[in-house]
PDB file of C-alpha atoms in Angstrom:
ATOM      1  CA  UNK W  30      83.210 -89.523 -44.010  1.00 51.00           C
ATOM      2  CA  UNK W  31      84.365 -86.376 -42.779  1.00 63.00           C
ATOM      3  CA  UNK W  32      87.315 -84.353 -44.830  1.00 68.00           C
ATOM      4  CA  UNK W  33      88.663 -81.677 -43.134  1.00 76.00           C
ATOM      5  CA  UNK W  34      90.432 -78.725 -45.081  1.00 79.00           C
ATOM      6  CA  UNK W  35      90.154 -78.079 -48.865  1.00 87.00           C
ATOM      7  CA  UNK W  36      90.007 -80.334 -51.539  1.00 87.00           C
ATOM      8  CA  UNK W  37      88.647 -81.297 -54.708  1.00 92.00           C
ATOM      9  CA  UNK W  38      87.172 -84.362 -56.364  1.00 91.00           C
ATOM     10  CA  UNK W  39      87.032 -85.715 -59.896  1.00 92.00           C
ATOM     11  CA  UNK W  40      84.428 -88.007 -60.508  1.00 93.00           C
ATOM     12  CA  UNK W  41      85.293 -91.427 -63.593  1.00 91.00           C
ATOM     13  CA  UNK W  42      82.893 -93.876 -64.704  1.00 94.00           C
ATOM     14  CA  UNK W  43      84.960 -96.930 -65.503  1.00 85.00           C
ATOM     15  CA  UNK W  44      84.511 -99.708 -67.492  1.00 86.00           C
ATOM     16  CA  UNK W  45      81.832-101.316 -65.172  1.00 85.00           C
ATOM     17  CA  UNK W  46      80.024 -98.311 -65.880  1.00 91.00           C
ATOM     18  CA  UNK W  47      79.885 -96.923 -62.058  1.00 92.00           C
ATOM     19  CA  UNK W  48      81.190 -93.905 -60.990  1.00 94.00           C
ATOM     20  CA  UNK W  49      84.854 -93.972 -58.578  1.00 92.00           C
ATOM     21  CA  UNK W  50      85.100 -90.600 -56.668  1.00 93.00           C
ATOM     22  CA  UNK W  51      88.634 -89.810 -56.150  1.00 92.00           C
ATOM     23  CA  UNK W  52      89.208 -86.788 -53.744  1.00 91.00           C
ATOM     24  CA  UNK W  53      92.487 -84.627 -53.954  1.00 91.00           C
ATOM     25  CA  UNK W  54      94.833 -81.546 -52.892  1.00 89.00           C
ATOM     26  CA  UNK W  55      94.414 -78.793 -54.655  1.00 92.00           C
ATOM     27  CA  UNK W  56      97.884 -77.909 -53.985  1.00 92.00           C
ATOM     28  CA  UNK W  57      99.652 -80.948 -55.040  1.00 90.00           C
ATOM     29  CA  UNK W  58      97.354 -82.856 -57.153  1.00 89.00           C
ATOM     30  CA  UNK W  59      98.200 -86.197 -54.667  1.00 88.00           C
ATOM     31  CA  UNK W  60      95.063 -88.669 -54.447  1.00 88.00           C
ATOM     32  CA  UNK W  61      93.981 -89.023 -50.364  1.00 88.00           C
ATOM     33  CA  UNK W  62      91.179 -91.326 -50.996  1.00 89.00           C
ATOM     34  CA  UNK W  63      88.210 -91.763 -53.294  1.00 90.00           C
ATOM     35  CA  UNK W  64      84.689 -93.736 -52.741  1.00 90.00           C
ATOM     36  CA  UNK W  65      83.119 -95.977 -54.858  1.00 90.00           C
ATOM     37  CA  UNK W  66      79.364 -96.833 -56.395  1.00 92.00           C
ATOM     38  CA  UNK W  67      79.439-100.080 -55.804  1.00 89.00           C
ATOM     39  CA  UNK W  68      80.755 -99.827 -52.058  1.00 87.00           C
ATOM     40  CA  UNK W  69      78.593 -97.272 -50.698  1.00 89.00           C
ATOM     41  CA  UNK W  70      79.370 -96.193 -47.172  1.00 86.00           C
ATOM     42  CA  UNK W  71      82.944 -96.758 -47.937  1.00 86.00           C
ATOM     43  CA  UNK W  72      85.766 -94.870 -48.286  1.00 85.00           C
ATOM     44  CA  UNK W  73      88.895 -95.600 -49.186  1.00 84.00           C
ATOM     45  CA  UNK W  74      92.558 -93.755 -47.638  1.00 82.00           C
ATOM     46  CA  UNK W  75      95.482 -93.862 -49.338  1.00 80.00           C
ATOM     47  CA  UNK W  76      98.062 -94.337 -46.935  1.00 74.00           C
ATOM     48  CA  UNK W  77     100.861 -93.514 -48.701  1.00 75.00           C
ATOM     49  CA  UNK W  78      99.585 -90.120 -48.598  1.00 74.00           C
ATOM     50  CA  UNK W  79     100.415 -90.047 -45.163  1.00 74.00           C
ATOM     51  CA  UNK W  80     104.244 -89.771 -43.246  1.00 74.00           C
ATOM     52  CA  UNK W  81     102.097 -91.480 -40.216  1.00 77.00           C
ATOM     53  CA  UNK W  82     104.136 -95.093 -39.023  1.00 78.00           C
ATOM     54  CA  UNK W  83     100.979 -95.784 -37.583  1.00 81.00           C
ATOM     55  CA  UNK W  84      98.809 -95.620 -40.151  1.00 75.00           C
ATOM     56  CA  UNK W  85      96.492 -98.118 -39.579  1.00 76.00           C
ATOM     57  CA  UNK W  86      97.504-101.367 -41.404  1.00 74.00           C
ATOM     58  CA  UNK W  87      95.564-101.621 -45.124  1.00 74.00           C
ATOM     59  CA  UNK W  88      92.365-104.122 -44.602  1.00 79.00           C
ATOM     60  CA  UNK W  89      92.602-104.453 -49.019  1.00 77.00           C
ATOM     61  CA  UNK W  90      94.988-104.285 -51.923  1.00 78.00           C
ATOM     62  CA  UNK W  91      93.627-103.854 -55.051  1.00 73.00           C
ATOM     63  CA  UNK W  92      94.979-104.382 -58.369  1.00 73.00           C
ATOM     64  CA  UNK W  93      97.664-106.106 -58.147  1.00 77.00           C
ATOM     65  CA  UNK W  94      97.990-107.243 -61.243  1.00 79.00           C
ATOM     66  CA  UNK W  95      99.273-104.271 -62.387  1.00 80.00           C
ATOM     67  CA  UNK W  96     101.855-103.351 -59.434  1.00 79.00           C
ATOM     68  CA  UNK W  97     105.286-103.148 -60.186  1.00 85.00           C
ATOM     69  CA  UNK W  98     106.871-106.296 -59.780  1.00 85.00           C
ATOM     70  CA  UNK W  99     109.228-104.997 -56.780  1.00 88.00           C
ATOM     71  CA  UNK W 100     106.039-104.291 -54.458  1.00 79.00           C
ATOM     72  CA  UNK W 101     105.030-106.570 -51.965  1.00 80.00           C
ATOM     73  CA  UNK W 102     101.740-106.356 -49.657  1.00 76.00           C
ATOM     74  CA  UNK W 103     101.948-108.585 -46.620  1.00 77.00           C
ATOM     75  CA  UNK W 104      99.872-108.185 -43.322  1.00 74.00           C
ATOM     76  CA  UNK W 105      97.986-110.512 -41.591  1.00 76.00           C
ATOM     77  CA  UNK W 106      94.144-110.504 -42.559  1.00 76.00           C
ATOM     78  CA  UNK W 107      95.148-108.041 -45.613  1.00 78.00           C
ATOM     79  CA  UNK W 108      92.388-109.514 -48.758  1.00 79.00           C
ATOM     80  CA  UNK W 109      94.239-109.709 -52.159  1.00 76.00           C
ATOM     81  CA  UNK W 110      92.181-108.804 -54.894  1.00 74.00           C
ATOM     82  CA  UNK W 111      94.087-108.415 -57.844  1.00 69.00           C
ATOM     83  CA  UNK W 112      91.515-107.080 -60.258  1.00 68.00           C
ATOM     84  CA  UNK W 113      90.405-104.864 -57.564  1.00 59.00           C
ATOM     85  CA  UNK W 114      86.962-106.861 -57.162  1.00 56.00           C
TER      86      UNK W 114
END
């Protein structure tokens, strides 16, 4: 992964006892993507850090067990996970 410009990381072991590497602006505080243990060679973007309309469209969605209950994910060939496994 290349990053371009500065930024900072903060590094949580969750409950599965790996490490999630979340990378952010120093500015704001907003999240642009993190990496995780058990996925190495992967990164993940947030794209709702970006005003881009053509973002590329999200491959996952994770968690969504806890979204709120007004969000809706749809997108061909989009993988649901909603425990994030």
């Amino acid at each position: 992964m290349s990053l371009e410009g500065e930024h900072r990381d903060f590094e949580h072991v969750g409950d599965s006892r790996q490490w999630a590497r979340y990378l952010f602006c120093p500015t704001c505080g907003s999240t642009v993507a993190y990496r995780n243990e058990d996925a190495p060679g992967v990164v993940t973007v947030l794209a709702g850090a970006f005003a881009d309309p053509d973002f590329p469209v999200p491959e996952r969605s994770i968690f969504e067990r806890s979204q709120h209950h007004w969000v809706q994910i749809d997108g061909a060939g989009v993988q649901h996970l909603p425990d994030g496994q």
